[in-house]
Amino acid sequence: MADPYLDDAARAKRLGKPVARFMGRWREAIRRRPWLNTAYKVIITVFGVLVVVIGLILVPLPGPGWLIVFLGLTILGTEFHWARRLLGWLRRVLARFWERWNTWRAARRARKAQA
């Protein structure tokens, strides 16, 4: 069975290039003005922390709590290296979890098929 998501990373990179170029030019224009750069960082920090806090509040409730936390970390990661590192670590942990989960389910299905 072929992996339907095999070329998703390449496609996302290709589609994201124009957006990345635009954002890079926009961010560079903001960096040239120190007062605007400071205001931008404060706004991004407040907005990112607010999204993370809302996501953490929504975690025990039904809905996309963890997705909102990841979104908040992505927002913070646009300006802070620690948030990018934390998000990368969380992605690796989540990928390992899903791999173990799928392995466990496949083993369970195989045991049921044998029984």
PDB file of N, CA and C in Angstrom, residues 22-92:
ATOM      1  N   PHE A  22       7.091  36.762   1.341  1.00  0.00           N
ATOM      2  CA  PHE A  22       6.321  37.944   1.743  1.00  0.00           C
ATOM      3  C   PHE A  22       6.532  38.249   3.218  1.00  0.00           C
ATOM      4  N   MET A  23       6.432  37.218   4.055  1.00  0.00           N
ATOM      5  CA  MET A  23       6.593  37.421   5.496  1.00  0.00           C
ATOM      6  C   MET A  23       8.012  37.881   5.835  1.00  0.00           C
ATOM      7  N   GLY A  24       9.003  37.372   5.112  1.00  0.00           N
ATOM      8  CA  GLY A  24      10.376  37.794   5.350  1.00  0.00           C
ATOM      9  C   GLY A  24      10.571  39.272   5.041  1.00  0.00           C
ATOM     10  N   ARG A  25      10.012  39.736   3.927  1.00  0.00           N
ATOM     11  CA  ARG A  25      10.117  41.162   3.575  1.00  0.00           C
ATOM     12  C   ARG A  25       9.363  42.033   4.584  1.00  0.00           C
ATOM     13  N   TRP A  26       8.191  41.559   4.999  1.00  0.00           N
ATOM     14  CA  TRP A  26       7.371  42.302   5.950  1.00  0.00           C
ATOM     15  C   TRP A  26       8.074  42.400   7.298  1.00  0.00           C
ATOM     16  N   ARG A  27       8.643  41.271   7.739  1.00  0.00           N
ATOM     17  CA  ARG A  27       9.333  41.250   9.034  1.00  0.00           C
ATOM     18  C   ARG A  27      10.591  42.109   9.001  1.00  0.00           C
ATOM     19  N   GLU A  28      11.294  42.120   7.887  1.00  0.00           N
ATOM     20  CA  GLU A  28      12.489  42.952   7.750  1.00  0.00           C
ATOM     21  C   GLU A  28      12.133  44.431   7.813  1.00  0.00           C
ATOM     22  N   ALA A  29      11.013  44.832   7.227  1.00  0.00           N
ATOM     23  CA  ALA A  29      10.565  46.222   7.308  1.00  0.00           C
ATOM     24  C   ALA A  29      10.250  46.607   8.752  1.00  0.00           C
ATOM     25  N   ILE A  30       9.705  45.681   9.516  1.00  0.00           N
ATOM     26  CA  ILE A  30       9.409  45.952  10.928  1.00  0.00           C
ATOM     27  C   ILE A  30      10.703  46.045  11.732  1.00  0.00           C
ATOM     28  N   ARG A  31      11.679  45.202  11.449  1.00  0.00           N
ATOM     29  CA  ARG A  31      12.943  45.208  12.204  1.00  0.00           C
ATOM     30  C   ARG A  31      13.726  46.507  12.013  1.00  0.00           C
ATOM     31  N   ARG A  32      13.528  47.189  10.900  1.00  0.00           N
ATOM     32  CA  ARG A  32      14.266  48.435  10.654  1.00  0.00           C
ATOM     33  C   ARG A  32      13.853  49.559  11.603  1.00  0.00           C
ATOM     34  N   ARG A  33      12.682  49.447  12.201  1.00  0.00           N
ATOM     35  CA  ARG A  33      12.204  50.474  13.134  1.00  0.00           C
ATOM     36  C   ARG A  33      12.178  49.863  14.540  1.00  0.00           C
ATOM     37  N   PRO A  34      13.095  50.272  15.417  1.00  0.00           N
ATOM     38  CA  PRO A  34      13.194  49.635  16.747  1.00  0.00           C
ATOM     39  C   PRO A  34      11.904  49.705  17.564  1.00  0.00           C
ATOM     40  N   TRP A  35      11.213  50.829  17.535  1.00  0.00           N
ATOM     41  CA  TRP A  35       9.995  50.933  18.334  1.00  0.00           C
ATOM     42  C   TRP A  35       8.909  50.007  17.797  1.00  0.00           C
ATOM     43  N   LEU A  36       8.846  49.872  16.471  1.00  0.00           N
ATOM     44  CA  LEU A  36       7.856  48.985  15.856  1.00  0.00           C
ATOM     45  C   LEU A  36       8.213  47.521  16.108  1.00  0.00           C
ATOM     46  N   ASN A  37       9.506  47.221  16.101  1.00  0.00           N
ATOM     47  CA  ASN A  37       9.957  45.862  16.384  1.00  0.00           C
ATOM     48  C   ASN A  37       9.590  45.459  17.811  1.00  0.00           C
ATOM     49  N   THR A  38       9.793  46.371  18.757  1.00  0.00           N
ATOM     50  CA  THR A  38       9.441  46.080  20.151  1.00  0.00           C
ATOM     51  C   THR A  38       7.933  45.890  20.298  1.00  0.00           C
ATOM     52  N   ALA A  39       7.172  46.758  19.678  1.00  0.00           N
ATOM     53  CA  ALA A  39       5.710  46.633  19.754  1.00  0.00           C
ATOM     54  C   ALA A  39       5.251  45.317  19.122  1.00  0.00           C
ATOM     55  N   TYR A  40       5.859  44.951  18.004  1.00  0.00           N
ATOM     56  CA  TYR A  40       5.507  43.698  17.327  1.00  0.00           C
ATOM     57  C   TYR A  40       5.785  42.501  18.226  1.00  0.00           C
ATOM     58  N   LYS A  41       6.978  42.487  18.857  1.00  0.00           N
ATOM     59  CA  LYS A  41       7.314  41.365  19.739  1.00  0.00           C
ATOM     60  C   LYS A  41       6.351  41.282  20.926  1.00  0.00           C
ATOM     61  N   VAL A  42       5.985  42.417  21.486  1.00  0.00           N
ATOM     62  CA  VAL A  42       5.050  42.419  22.620  1.00  0.00           C
ATOM     63  C   VAL A  42       3.692  41.887  22.174  1.00  0.00           C
ATOM     64  N   ILE A  43       3.218  42.320  21.029  1.00  0.00           N
ATOM     65  CA  ILE A  43       1.915  41.861  20.523  1.00  0.00           C
ATOM     66  C   ILE A  43       1.944  40.362  20.246  1.00  0.00           C
ATOM     67  N   ILE A  44       3.003  39.876  19.594  1.00  0.00           N
ATOM     68  CA  ILE A  44       3.123  38.442  19.302  1.00  0.00           C
ATOM     69  C   ILE A  44       3.201  37.642  20.591  1.00  0.00           C
ATOM     70  N   THR A  45       3.958  38.139  21.568  1.00  0.00           N
ATOM     71  CA  THR A  45       4.091  37.430  22.843  1.00  0.00           C
ATOM     72  C   THR A  45       2.748  37.340  23.565  1.00  0.00           C
ATOM     73  N   VAL A  46       2.061  38.444  23.667  1.00  0.00           N
ATOM     74  CA  VAL A  46       0.763  38.452  24.364  1.00  0.00           C
ATOM     75  C   VAL A  46      -0.227  37.550  23.643  1.00  0.00           C
ATOM     76  N   PHE A  47      -0.303  37.670  22.326  1.00  0.00           N
ATOM     77  CA  PHE A  47      -1.245  36.861  21.554  1.00  0.00           C
ATOM     78  C   PHE A  47      -0.898  35.373  21.648  1.00  0.00           C
ATOM     79  N   GLY A  48       0.384  35.025  21.520  1.00  0.00           N
ATOM     80  CA  GLY A  48       0.803  33.622  21.605  1.00  0.00           C
ATOM     81  C   GLY A  48       0.518  33.018  22.972  1.00  0.00           C
ATOM     82  N   VAL A  49       0.844  33.757  24.030  1.00  0.00           N
ATOM     83  CA  VAL A  49       0.583  33.255  25.388  1.00  0.00           C
ATOM     84  C   VAL A  49      -0.916  33.114  25.614  1.00  0.00           C
ATOM     85  N   LEU A  50      -1.685  34.061  25.132  1.00  0.00           N
ATOM     86  CA  LEU A  50      -3.142  33.982  25.272  1.00  0.00           C
ATOM     87  C   LEU A  50      -3.698  32.734  24.572  1.00  0.00           C
ATOM     88  N   VAL A  51      -3.220  32.444  23.384  1.00  0.00           N
ATOM     89  CA  VAL A  51      -3.684  31.263  22.652  1.00  0.00           C
ATOM     90  C   VAL A  51      -3.276  29.982  23.393  1.00  0.00           C
ATOM     91  N   VAL A  52      -2.040  29.942  23.922  1.00  0.00           N
ATOM     92  CA  VAL A  52      -1.592  28.765  24.666  1.00  0.00           C
ATOM     93  C   VAL A  52      -2.445  28.570  25.921  1.00  0.00           C
ATOM     94  N   VAL A  53      -2.704  29.638  26.649  1.00  0.00           N
ATOM     95  CA  VAL A  53      -3.509  29.536  27.879  1.00  0.00           C
ATOM     96  C   VAL A  53      -4.928  29.076  27.553  1.00  0.00           C
ATOM     97  N   ILE A  54      -5.521  29.637  26.520  1.00  0.00           N
ATOM     98  CA  ILE A  54      -6.870  29.197  26.125  1.00  0.00           C
ATOM     99  C   ILE A  54      -6.844  27.718  25.741  1.00  0.00           C
ATOM    100  N   GLY A  55      -5.811  27.307  25.010  1.00  0.00           N
ATOM    101  CA  GLY A  55      -5.689  25.892  24.641  1.00  0.00           C
ATOM    102  C   GLY A  55      -5.564  24.990  25.856  1.00  0.00           C
ATOM    103  N   LEU A  56      -4.761  25.415  26.837  1.00  0.00           N
ATOM    104  CA  LEU A  56      -4.611  24.604  28.052  1.00  0.00           C
ATOM    105  C   LEU A  56      -5.904  24.529  28.847  1.00  0.00           C
ATOM    106  N   ILE A  57      -6.666  25.607  28.836  1.00  0.00           N
ATOM    107  CA  ILE A  57      -7.972  25.578  29.506  1.00  0.00           C
ATOM    108  C   ILE A  57      -8.901  24.601  28.793  1.00  0.00           C
ATOM    109  N   LEU A  58      -8.803  24.517  27.472  1.00  0.00           N
ATOM    110  CA  LEU A  58      -9.697  23.651  26.691  1.00  0.00           C
ATOM    111  C   LEU A  58      -9.249  22.192  26.636  1.00  0.00           C
ATOM    112  N   VAL A  59      -8.066  21.879  27.143  1.00  0.00           N
ATOM    113  CA  VAL A  59      -7.575  20.493  27.060  1.00  0.00           C
ATOM    114  C   VAL A  59      -8.537  19.496  27.706  1.00  0.00           C
ATOM    115  N   PRO A  60      -9.013  19.730  28.940  1.00  0.00           N
ATOM    116  CA  PRO A  60      -9.907  18.716  29.525  1.00  0.00           C
ATOM    117  C   PRO A  60     -11.306  18.691  28.913  1.00  0.00           C
ATOM    118  N   LEU A  61     -11.641  19.705  28.156  1.00  0.00           N
ATOM    119  CA  LEU A  61     -12.961  19.763  27.532  1.00  0.00           C
ATOM    120  C   LEU A  61     -12.918  19.084  26.172  1.00  0.00           C
ATOM    121  N   PRO A  62     -14.046  18.622  25.682  1.00  0.00           N
ATOM    122  CA  PRO A  62     -14.044  18.044  24.337  1.00  0.00           C
ATOM    123  C   PRO A  62     -13.762  19.142  23.308  1.00  0.00           C
ATOM    124  N   GLY A  63     -12.888  18.822  22.390  1.00  0.00           N
ATOM    125  CA  GLY A  63     -12.539  19.792  21.365  1.00  0.00           C
ATOM    126  C   GLY A  63     -11.043  19.813  21.113  1.00  0.00           C
ATOM    127  N   PRO A  64     -10.607  20.780  20.367  1.00  0.00           N
ATOM    128  CA  PRO A  64      -9.212  20.816  19.912  1.00  0.00           C
ATOM    129  C   PRO A  64      -8.269  21.528  20.877  1.00  0.00           C
ATOM    130  N   GLY A  65      -8.244  21.164  22.137  1.00  0.00           N
ATOM    131  CA  GLY A  65      -7.398  21.840  23.119  1.00  0.00           C
ATOM    132  C   GLY A  65      -5.921  21.786  22.782  1.00  0.00           C
ATOM    133  N   TRP A  66      -5.398  20.589  22.516  1.00  0.00           N
ATOM    134  CA  TRP A  66      -3.972  20.454  22.213  1.00  0.00           C
ATOM    135  C   TRP A  66      -3.623  21.114  20.889  1.00  0.00           C
ATOM    136  N   LEU A  67      -4.524  21.073  19.943  1.00  0.00           N
ATOM    137  CA  LEU A  67      -4.282  21.736  18.668  1.00  0.00           C
ATOM    138  C   LEU A  67      -4.113  23.242  18.869  1.00  0.00           C
ATOM    139  N   ILE A  68      -4.905  23.816  19.740  1.00  0.00           N
ATOM    140  CA  ILE A  68      -4.808  25.244  20.028  1.00  0.00           C
ATOM    141  C   ILE A  68      -3.499  25.547  20.762  1.00  0.00           C
ATOM    142  N   VAL A  69      -3.068  24.658  21.657  1.00  0.00           N
ATOM    143  CA  VAL A  69      -1.777  24.841  22.333  1.00  0.00           C
ATOM    144  C   VAL A  69      -0.648  24.834  21.303  1.00  0.00           C
ATOM    145  N   PHE A  70      -0.683  23.879  20.367  1.00  0.00           N
ATOM    146  CA  PHE A  70       0.343  23.823  19.322  1.00  0.00           C
ATOM    147  C   PHE A  70       0.312  25.083  18.454  1.00  0.00           C
ATOM    148  N   LEU A  71      -0.869  25.585  18.161  1.00  0.00           N
ATOM    149  CA  LEU A  71      -0.992  26.815  17.387  1.00  0.00           C
ATOM    150  C   LEU A  71      -0.365  27.993  18.136  1.00  0.00           C
ATOM    151  N   GLY A  72      -0.618  28.078  19.436  1.00  0.00           N
ATOM    152  CA  GLY A  72      -0.020  29.146  20.243  1.00  0.00           C
ATOM    153  C   GLY A  72       1.497  29.050  20.280  1.00  0.00           C
ATOM    154  N   LEU A  73       2.018  27.824  20.393  1.00  0.00           N
ATOM    155  CA  LEU A  73       3.469  27.652  20.363  1.00  0.00           C
ATOM    156  C   LEU A  73       4.043  28.011  18.995  1.00  0.00           C
ATOM    157  N   THR A  74       3.304  27.736  17.947  1.00  0.00           N
ATOM    158  CA  THR A  74       3.751  28.128  16.613  1.00  0.00           C
ATOM    159  C   THR A  74       3.808  29.649  16.493  1.00  0.00           C
ATOM    160  N   ILE A  75       2.825  30.334  17.044  1.00  0.00           N
ATOM    161  CA  ILE A  75       2.823  31.801  17.033  1.00  0.00           C
ATOM    162  C   ILE A  75       4.028  32.316  17.816  1.00  0.00           C
ATOM    163  N   LEU A  76       4.266  31.763  18.998  1.00  0.00           N
ATOM    164  CA  LEU A  76       5.425  32.180  19.791  1.00  0.00           C
ATOM    165  C   LEU A  76       6.736  31.812  19.095  1.00  0.00           C
ATOM    166  N   GLY A  77       6.720  30.700  18.369  1.00  0.00           N
ATOM    167  CA  GLY A  77       7.918  30.247  17.674  1.00  0.00           C
ATOM    168  C   GLY A  77       8.347  31.157  16.539  1.00  0.00           C
ATOM    169  N   THR A  78       7.460  32.031  16.087  1.00  0.00           N
ATOM    170  CA  THR A  78       7.870  32.969  15.039  1.00  0.00           C
ATOM    171  C   THR A  78       8.870  33.983  15.574  1.00  0.00           C
ATOM    172  N   GLU A  79       8.911  34.184  16.881  1.00  0.00           N
ATOM    173  CA  GLU A  79       9.817  35.173  17.470  1.00  0.00           C
ATOM    174  C   GLU A  79      10.789  34.608  18.495  1.00  0.00           C
ATOM    175  N   PHE A  80      10.507  33.431  19.068  1.00  0.00           N
ATOM    176  CA  PHE A  80      11.332  32.924  20.160  1.00  0.00           C
ATOM    177  C   PHE A  80      11.864  31.532  19.847  1.00  0.00           C
ATOM    178  N   HIS A  81      13.169  31.389  20.006  1.00  0.00           N
ATOM    179  CA  HIS A  81      13.821  30.112  19.709  1.00  0.00           C
ATOM    180  C   HIS A  81      13.373  29.015  20.677  1.00  0.00           C
ATOM    181  N   TRP A  82      13.162  29.344  21.946  1.00  0.00           N
ATOM    182  CA  TRP A  82      12.751  28.333  22.923  1.00  0.00           C
ATOM    183  C   TRP A  82      11.406  27.721  22.540  1.00  0.00           C
ATOM    184  N   ALA A  83      10.514  28.525  21.973  1.00  0.00           N
ATOM    185  CA  ALA A  83       9.203  28.001  21.573  1.00  0.00           C
ATOM    186  C   ALA A  83       9.343  27.071  20.365  1.00  0.00           C
ATOM    187  N   ARG A  84      10.248  27.411  19.434  1.00  0.00           N
ATOM    188  CA  ARG A  84      10.487  26.519  18.285  1.00  0.00           C
ATOM    189  C   ARG A  84      11.060  25.193  18.748  1.00  0.00           C
ATOM    190  N   ARG A  85      12.009  25.239  19.705  1.00  0.00           N
ATOM    191  CA  ARG A  85      12.594  23.999  20.220  1.00  0.00           C
ATOM    192  C   ARG A  85      11.542  23.166  20.946  1.00  0.00           C
ATOM    193  N   LEU A  86      10.722  23.804  21.776  1.00  0.00           N
ATOM    194  CA  LEU A  86       9.671  23.087  22.502  1.00  0.00           C
ATOM    195  C   LEU A  86       8.669  22.465  21.535  1.00  0.00           C
ATOM    196  N   LEU A  87       8.297  23.201  20.509  1.00  0.00           N
ATOM    197  CA  LEU A  87       7.358  22.681  19.519  1.00  0.00           C
ATOM    198  C   LEU A  87       7.953  21.496  18.766  1.00  0.00           C
ATOM    199  N   GLY A  88       9.241  21.578  18.426  1.00  0.00           N
ATOM    200  CA  GLY A  88       9.909  20.452  17.772  1.00  0.00           C
ATOM    201  C   GLY A  88       9.933  19.218  18.661  1.00  0.00           C
ATOM    202  N   TRP A  89      10.204  19.415  19.953  1.00  0.00           N
ATOM    203  CA  TRP A  89      10.212  18.298  20.889  1.00  0.00           C
ATOM    204  C   TRP A  89       8.812  17.692  21.004  1.00  0.00           C
ATOM    205  N   LEU A  90       7.800  18.536  21.104  1.00  0.00           N
ATOM    206  CA  LEU A  90       6.423  18.034  21.206  1.00  0.00           C
ATOM    207  C   LEU A  90       6.017  17.256  19.960  1.00  0.00           C
ATOM    208  N   ARG A  91       6.444  17.728  18.792  1.00  0.00           N
ATOM    209  CA  ARG A  91       6.135  17.004  17.559  1.00  0.00           C
ATOM    210  C   ARG A  91       6.796  15.630  17.555  1.00  0.00           C
ATOM    211  N   ARG A  92       8.050  15.552  18.015  1.00  0.00           N
ATOM    212  CA  ARG A  92       8.729  14.250  18.062  1.00  0.00           C
ATOM    213  C   ARG A  92       8.036  13.303  19.039  1.00  0.00           C
TER     214      ARG A  92
END
